[in-house]
mmCIF file of C-alpha atoms in Angstrom:
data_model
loop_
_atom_site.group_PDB
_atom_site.id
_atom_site.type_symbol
_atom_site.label_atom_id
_atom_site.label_comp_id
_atom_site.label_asym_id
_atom_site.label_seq_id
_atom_site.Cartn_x
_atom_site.Cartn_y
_atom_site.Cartn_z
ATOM 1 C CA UNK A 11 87.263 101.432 110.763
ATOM 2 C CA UNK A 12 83.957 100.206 110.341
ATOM 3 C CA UNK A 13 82.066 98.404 113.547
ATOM 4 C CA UNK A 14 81.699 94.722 113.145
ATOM 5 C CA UNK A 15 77.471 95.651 113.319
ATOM 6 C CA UNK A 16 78.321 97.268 109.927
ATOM 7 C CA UNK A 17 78.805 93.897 108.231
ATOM 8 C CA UNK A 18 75.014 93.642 108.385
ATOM 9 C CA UNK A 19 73.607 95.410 105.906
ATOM 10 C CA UNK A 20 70.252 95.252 104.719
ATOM 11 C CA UNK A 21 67.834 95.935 101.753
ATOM 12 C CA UNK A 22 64.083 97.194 101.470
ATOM 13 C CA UNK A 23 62.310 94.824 99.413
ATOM 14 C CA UNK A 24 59.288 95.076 98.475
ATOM 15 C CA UNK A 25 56.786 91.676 99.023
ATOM 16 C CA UNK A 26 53.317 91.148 98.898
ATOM 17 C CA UNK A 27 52.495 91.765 102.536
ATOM 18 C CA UNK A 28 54.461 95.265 102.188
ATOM 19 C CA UNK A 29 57.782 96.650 102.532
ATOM 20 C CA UNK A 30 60.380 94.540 104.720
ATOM 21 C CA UNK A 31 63.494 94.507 105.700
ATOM 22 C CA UNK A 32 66.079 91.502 105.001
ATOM 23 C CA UNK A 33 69.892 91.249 105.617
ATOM 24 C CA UNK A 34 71.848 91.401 102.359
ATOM 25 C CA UNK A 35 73.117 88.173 101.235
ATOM 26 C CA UNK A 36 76.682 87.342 102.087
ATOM 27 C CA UNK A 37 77.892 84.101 100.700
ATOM 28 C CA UNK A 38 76.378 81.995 97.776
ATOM 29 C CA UNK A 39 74.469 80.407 100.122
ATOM 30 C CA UNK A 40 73.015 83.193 101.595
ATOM 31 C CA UNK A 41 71.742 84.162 97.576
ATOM 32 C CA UNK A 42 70.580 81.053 97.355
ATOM 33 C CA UNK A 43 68.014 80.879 100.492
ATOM 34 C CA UNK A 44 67.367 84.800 100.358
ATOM 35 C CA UNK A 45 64.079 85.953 99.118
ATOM 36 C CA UNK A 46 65.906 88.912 98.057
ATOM 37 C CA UNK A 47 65.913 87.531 94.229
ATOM 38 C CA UNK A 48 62.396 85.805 92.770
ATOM 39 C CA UNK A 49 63.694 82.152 91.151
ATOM 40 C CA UNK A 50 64.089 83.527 87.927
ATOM 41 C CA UNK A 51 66.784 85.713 89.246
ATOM 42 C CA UNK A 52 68.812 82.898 90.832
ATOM 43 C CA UNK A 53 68.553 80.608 87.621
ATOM 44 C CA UNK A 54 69.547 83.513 86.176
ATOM 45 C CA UNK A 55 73.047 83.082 88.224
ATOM 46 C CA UNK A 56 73.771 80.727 86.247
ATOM 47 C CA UNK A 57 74.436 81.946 83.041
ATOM 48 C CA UNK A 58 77.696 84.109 83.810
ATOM 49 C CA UNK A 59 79.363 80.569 83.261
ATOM 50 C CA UNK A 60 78.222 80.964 79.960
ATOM 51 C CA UNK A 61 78.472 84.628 79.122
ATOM 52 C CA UNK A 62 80.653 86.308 76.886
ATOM 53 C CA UNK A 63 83.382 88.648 78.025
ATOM 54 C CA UNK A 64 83.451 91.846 76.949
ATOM 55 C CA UNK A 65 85.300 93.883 74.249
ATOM 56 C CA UNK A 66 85.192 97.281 75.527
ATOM 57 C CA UNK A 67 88.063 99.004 77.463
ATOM 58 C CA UNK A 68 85.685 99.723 80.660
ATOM 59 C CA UNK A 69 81.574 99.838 80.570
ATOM 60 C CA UNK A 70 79.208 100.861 83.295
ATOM 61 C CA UNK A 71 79.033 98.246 86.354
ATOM 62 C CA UNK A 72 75.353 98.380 85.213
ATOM 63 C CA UNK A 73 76.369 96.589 81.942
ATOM 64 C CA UNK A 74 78.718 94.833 83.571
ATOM 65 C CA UNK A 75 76.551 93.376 86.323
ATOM 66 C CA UNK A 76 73.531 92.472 83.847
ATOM 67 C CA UNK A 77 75.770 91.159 81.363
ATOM 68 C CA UNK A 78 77.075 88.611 83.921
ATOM 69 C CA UNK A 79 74.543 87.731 86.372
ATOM 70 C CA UNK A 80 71.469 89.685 85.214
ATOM 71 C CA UNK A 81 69.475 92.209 85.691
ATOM 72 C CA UNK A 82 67.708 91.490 88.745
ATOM 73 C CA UNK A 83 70.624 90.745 90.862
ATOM 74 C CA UNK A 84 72.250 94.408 89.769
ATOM 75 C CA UNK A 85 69.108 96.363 90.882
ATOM 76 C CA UNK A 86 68.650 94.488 93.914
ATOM 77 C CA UNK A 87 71.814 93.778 95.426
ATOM 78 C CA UNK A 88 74.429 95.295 93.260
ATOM 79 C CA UNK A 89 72.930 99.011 93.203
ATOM 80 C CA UNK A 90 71.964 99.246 96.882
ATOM 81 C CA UNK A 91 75.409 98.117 98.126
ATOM 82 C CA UNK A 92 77.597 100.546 95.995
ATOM 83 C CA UNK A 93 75.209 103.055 95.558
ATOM 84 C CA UNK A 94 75.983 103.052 99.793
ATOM 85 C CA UNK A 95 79.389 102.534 98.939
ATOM 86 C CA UNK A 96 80.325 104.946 96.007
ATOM 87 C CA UNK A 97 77.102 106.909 96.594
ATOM 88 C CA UNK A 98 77.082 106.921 92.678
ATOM 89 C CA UNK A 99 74.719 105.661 89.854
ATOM 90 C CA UNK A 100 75.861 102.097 88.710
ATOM 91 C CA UNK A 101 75.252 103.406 85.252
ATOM 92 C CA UNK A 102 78.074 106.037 85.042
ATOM 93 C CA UNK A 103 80.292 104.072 87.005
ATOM 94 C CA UNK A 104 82.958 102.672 86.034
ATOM 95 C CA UNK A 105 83.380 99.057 86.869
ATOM 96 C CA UNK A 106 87.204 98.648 85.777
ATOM 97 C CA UNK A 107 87.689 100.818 88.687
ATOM 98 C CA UNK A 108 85.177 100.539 91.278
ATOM 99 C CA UNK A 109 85.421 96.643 91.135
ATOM 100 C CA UNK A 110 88.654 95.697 89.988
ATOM 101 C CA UNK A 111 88.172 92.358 91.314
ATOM 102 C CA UNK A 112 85.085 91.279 89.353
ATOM 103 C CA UNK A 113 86.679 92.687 85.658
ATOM 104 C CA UNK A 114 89.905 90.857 86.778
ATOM 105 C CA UNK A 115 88.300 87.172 87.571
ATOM 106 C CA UNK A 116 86.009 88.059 83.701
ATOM 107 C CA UNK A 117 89.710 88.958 81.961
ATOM 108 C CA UNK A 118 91.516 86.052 83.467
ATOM 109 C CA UNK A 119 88.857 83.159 84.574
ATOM 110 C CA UNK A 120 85.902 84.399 81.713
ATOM 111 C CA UNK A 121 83.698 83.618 84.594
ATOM 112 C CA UNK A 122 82.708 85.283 87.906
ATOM 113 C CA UNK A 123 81.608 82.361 89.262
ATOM 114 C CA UNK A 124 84.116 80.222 88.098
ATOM 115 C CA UNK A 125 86.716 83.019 89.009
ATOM 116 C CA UNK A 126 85.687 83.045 92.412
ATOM 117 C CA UNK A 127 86.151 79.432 92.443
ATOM 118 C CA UNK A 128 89.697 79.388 91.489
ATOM 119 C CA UNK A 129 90.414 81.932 94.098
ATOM 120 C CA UNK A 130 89.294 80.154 96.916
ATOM 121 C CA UNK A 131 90.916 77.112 95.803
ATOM 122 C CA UNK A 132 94.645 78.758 95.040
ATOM 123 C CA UNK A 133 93.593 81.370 97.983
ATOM 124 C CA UNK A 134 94.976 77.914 100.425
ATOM 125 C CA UNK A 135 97.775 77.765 98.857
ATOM 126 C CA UNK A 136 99.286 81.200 99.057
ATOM 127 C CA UNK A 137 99.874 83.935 101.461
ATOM 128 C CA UNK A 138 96.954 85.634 101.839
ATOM 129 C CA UNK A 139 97.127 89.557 100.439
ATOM 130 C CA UNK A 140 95.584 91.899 102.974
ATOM 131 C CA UNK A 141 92.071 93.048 101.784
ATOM 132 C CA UNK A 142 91.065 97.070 101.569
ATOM 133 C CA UNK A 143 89.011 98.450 103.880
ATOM 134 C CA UNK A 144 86.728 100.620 104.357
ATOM 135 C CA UNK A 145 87.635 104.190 106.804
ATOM 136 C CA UNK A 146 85.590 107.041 107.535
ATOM 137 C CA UNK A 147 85.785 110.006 110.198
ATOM 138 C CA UNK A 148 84.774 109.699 113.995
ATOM 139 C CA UNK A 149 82.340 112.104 113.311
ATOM 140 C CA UNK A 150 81.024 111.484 109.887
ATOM 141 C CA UNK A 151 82.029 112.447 106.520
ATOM 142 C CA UNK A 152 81.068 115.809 107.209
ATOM 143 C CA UNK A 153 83.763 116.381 109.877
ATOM 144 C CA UNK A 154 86.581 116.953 107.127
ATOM 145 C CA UNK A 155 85.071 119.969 105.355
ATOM 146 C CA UNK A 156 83.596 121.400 108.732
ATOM 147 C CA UNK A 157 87.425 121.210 109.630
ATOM 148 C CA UNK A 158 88.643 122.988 106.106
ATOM 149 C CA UNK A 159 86.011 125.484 106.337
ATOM 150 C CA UNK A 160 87.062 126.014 110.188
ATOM 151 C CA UNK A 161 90.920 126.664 109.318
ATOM 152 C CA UNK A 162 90.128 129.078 106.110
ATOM 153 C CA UNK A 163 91.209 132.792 106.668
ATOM 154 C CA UNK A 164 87.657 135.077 106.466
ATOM 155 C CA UNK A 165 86.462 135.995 103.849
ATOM 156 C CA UNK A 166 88.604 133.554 101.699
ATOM 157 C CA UNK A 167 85.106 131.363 101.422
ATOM 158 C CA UNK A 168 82.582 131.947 99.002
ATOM 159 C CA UNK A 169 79.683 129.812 98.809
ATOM 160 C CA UNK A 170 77.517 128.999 95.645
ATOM 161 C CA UNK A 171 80.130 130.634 93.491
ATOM 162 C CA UNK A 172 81.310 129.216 90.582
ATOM 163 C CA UNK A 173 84.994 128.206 90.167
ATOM 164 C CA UNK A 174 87.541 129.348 87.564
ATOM 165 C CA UNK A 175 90.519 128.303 88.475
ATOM 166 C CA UNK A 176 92.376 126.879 91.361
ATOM 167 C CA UNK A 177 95.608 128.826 92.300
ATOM 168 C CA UNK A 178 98.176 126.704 94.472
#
Protein backbone atom coordinates (compact mmCIF):
# COMPACT_ATOMS: atom_id res chain seq x y z
CA UNK A 1 0.00 0.00 0.00
CA UNK A 2 1.17 3.28 -0.69
CA UNK A 3 2.92 5.46 2.36
CA UNK A 4 0.79 8.27 3.57
CA UNK A 5 4.10 10.69 2.19
CA UNK A 6 2.81 9.41 -1.21
CA UNK A 7 -0.33 11.56 -1.03
CA UNK A 8 2.01 14.46 -1.78
CA UNK A 9 2.69 14.61 -5.07
CA UNK A 10 4.13 17.31 -6.89
CA UNK A 11 4.58 18.98 -10.37
CA UNK A 12 7.56 20.89 -12.17
CA UNK A 13 6.26 24.04 -13.33
CA UNK A 14 7.85 26.19 -15.05
CA UNK A 15 7.72 30.23 -13.72
CA UNK A 16 9.55 33.13 -14.50
CA UNK A 17 12.26 32.84 -11.89
CA UNK A 18 12.89 29.09 -13.23
CA UNK A 19 11.77 25.70 -12.68
CA UNK A 20 9.98 24.96 -9.18
CA UNK A 21 8.48 22.59 -7.50
CA UNK A 22 4.72 22.83 -6.08
CA UNK A 23 2.46 20.15 -4.43
CA UNK A 24 -0.33 19.05 -6.77
CA UNK A 25 -3.59 20.45 -5.96
CA UNK A 26 -5.92 18.31 -3.92
CA UNK A 27 -9.28 19.80 -3.34
CA UNK A 28 -11.03 22.70 -5.30
CA UNK A 29 -9.57 24.86 -3.09
CA UNK A 30 -6.27 23.84 -3.45
CA UNK A 31 -6.91 24.63 -7.66
CA UNK A 32 -8.11 27.60 -6.77
CA UNK A 33 -5.01 29.18 -4.68
CA UNK A 34 -2.37 27.02 -6.72
CA UNK A 35 -0.22 28.79 -9.16
CA UNK A 36 -0.18 25.60 -10.91
CA UNK A 37 -2.92 27.02 -13.56
CA UNK A 38 -2.43 30.93 -14.97
CA UNK A 39 -6.21 32.66 -14.38
CA UNK A 40 -7.28 31.86 -17.64
CA UNK A 41 -7.04 28.25 -16.78
CA UNK A 42 -9.18 28.48 -13.63
CA UNK A 43 -11.98 30.62 -15.43
CA UNK A 44 -11.63 28.13 -17.70
CA UNK A 45 -13.07 25.61 -14.83
CA UNK A 46 -15.91 26.93 -15.28
CA UNK A 47 -17.22 26.04 -18.39
CA UNK A 48 -17.64 22.11 -17.84
CA UNK A 49 -21.05 23.36 -16.29
CA UNK A 50 -21.75 24.34 -19.59
CA UNK A 51 -20.18 21.80 -21.87
CA UNK A 52 -21.70 19.37 -23.96
CA UNK A 53 -21.49 15.66 -23.31
CA UNK A 54 -20.19 13.59 -25.64
CA UNK A 55 -21.53 11.22 -28.37
CA UNK A 56 -18.82 8.83 -28.82
CA UNK A 57 -18.66 5.34 -27.18
CA UNK A 58 -15.12 6.17 -25.39
CA UNK A 59 -12.49 9.09 -26.61
CA UNK A 60 -9.02 9.77 -25.36
CA UNK A 61 -8.91 11.27 -21.62
CA UNK A 62 -7.07 14.00 -23.63
CA UNK A 63 -10.40 14.89 -25.36
CA UNK A 64 -12.11 14.16 -22.56
CA UNK A 65 -10.21 16.36 -20.13
CA UNK A 66 -10.06 19.48 -22.64
CA UNK A 67 -13.50 19.06 -23.58
CA UNK A 68 -14.54 19.51 -19.92
CA UNK A 69 -12.22 21.62 -18.09
CA UNK A 70 -9.71 22.69 -20.77
CA UNK A 71 -6.72 22.37 -22.01
CA UNK A 72 -4.49 23.75 -19.55
CA UNK A 73 -5.71 21.86 -16.63
CA UNK A 74 -5.14 18.35 -18.77
CA UNK A 75 -1.44 19.16 -19.52
CA UNK A 76 -0.73 20.37 -16.21
CA UNK A 77 -2.39 18.36 -13.77
CA UNK A 78 -4.25 15.72 -15.61
CA UNK A 79 -1.14 14.30 -17.71
CA UNK A 80 1.46 14.37 -14.93
CA UNK A 81 -0.77 12.47 -12.45
CA UNK A 82 -1.80 9.52 -14.78
CA UNK A 83 0.97 9.61 -16.90
CA UNK A 84 2.60 8.51 -13.08
CA UNK A 85 -0.29 6.50 -12.68
CA UNK A 86 -0.94 4.56 -16.02
CA UNK A 87 2.55 5.50 -17.24
CA UNK A 88 0.60 6.01 -20.60
CA UNK A 89 -0.06 8.94 -23.07
CA UNK A 90 -3.45 10.67 -22.16
CA UNK A 91 -4.03 10.67 -25.86
CA UNK A 92 -4.38 6.87 -26.47
CA UNK A 93 -5.96 6.33 -23.33
CA UNK A 94 -8.96 5.47 -22.83
CA UNK A 95 -10.93 7.49 -20.40
CA UNK A 96 -14.15 5.13 -20.14
CA UNK A 97 -11.72 2.94 -18.49
CA UNK A 98 -8.99 4.62 -16.81
CA UNK A 99 -11.50 7.09 -15.13
CA UNK A 100 -14.69 5.53 -14.84
CA UNK A 101 -15.67 7.96 -12.34
CA UNK A 102 -15.33 11.19 -14.35
CA UNK A 103 -17.37 9.55 -17.72
CA UNK A 104 -19.93 8.30 -15.09
CA UNK A 105 -20.68 11.85 -13.19
CA UNK A 106 -20.65 13.42 -17.50
CA UNK A 107 -23.34 10.35 -18.42
CA UNK A 108 -25.44 10.80 -15.35
CA UNK A 109 -24.90 14.54 -13.82
CA UNK A 110 -23.73 16.22 -17.60
CA UNK A 111 -21.34 17.98 -15.37
CA UNK A 112 -18.07 17.15 -13.54
CA UNK A 113 -18.41 19.75 -11.36
CA UNK A 114 -21.84 19.52 -10.74
CA UNK A 115 -21.39 15.62 -10.53
CA UNK A 116 -19.01 15.92 -7.90
CA UNK A 117 -21.42 18.02 -6.14
CA UNK A 118 -24.17 15.59 -6.00
CA UNK A 119 -21.82 13.02 -4.72
CA UNK A 120 -20.74 14.67 -1.81
CA UNK A 121 -24.11 15.69 -0.97
CA UNK A 122 -25.90 11.97 -1.38
CA UNK A 123 -22.22 10.59 -0.30
CA UNK A 124 -23.90 11.60 3.69
CA UNK A 125 -26.55 9.87 3.16
CA UNK A 126 -25.39 6.43 2.19
CA UNK A 127 -22.95 3.85 3.18
CA UNK A 128 -19.91 4.77 1.98
CA UNK A 129 -18.42 2.18 -0.93
CA UNK A 130 -14.79 1.39 -0.21
CA UNK A 131 -12.48 3.32 -2.67
CA UNK A 132 -9.59 1.36 -4.91
CA UNK A 133 -6.32 1.63 -4.09
CA UNK A 134 -3.35 1.76 -5.26
CA UNK A 135 -0.60 -1.62 -4.52
CA UNK A 136 2.74 -2.16 -5.71
CA UNK A 137 5.69 -4.64 -4.70
CA UNK A 138 8.06 -4.19 -1.58
CA UNK A 139 10.67 -3.96 -3.88
CA UNK A 140 9.42 -2.14 -6.88
CA UNK A 141 7.66 -3.09 -9.93
CA UNK A 142 10.59 -4.75 -11.09
CA UNK A 143 10.56 -7.44 -8.35
CA UNK A 144 7.72 -9.52 -10.22
CA UNK A 145 9.56 -10.23 -13.48
CA UNK A 146 13.03 -10.56 -11.62
CA UNK A 147 10.94 -13.33 -9.75
CA UNK A 148 9.45 -14.96 -13.24
CA UNK A 149 12.70 -14.76 -14.85
CA UNK A 150 14.28 -16.38 -11.52
CA UNK A 151 11.77 -19.51 -11.53
CA UNK A 152 12.08 -20.15 -15.56
CA UNK A 153 13.86 -23.51 -16.46
CA UNK A 154 17.35 -22.45 -18.59
CA UNK A 155 17.33 -21.87 -21.55
CA UNK A 156 13.46 -21.50 -21.74
CA UNK A 157 14.26 -17.44 -21.92
CA UNK A 158 14.98 -15.69 -24.91
CA UNK A 159 15.47 -12.12 -24.89
CA UNK A 160 14.78 -9.59 -27.80
CA UNK A 161 13.00 -12.32 -29.69
CA UNK A 162 9.96 -11.84 -31.23
CA UNK A 163 6.82 -13.78 -30.16
CA UNK A 164 4.57 -16.07 -32.23
CA UNK A 165 2.52 -17.64 -30.20
CA UNK A 166 1.95 -18.40 -26.60
CA UNK A 167 1.52 -22.18 -25.82
CA UNK A 168 -0.27 -22.90 -22.33
Amino acid sequence: YPQPGAKRRYLAVEQTDGLKLIQMPRSLRGVITSPVLSAGGKLRLLRDTFASRTRADDESVQEFMTRRVGPEFTRRIIAPLLGGIWAADISKLSCRSALPFAWNLEESHRSLAWGILRERVFRSYRPREPRPTLLSFREGMESFPLQLARRLKAGTLFLNSAVTAIDL
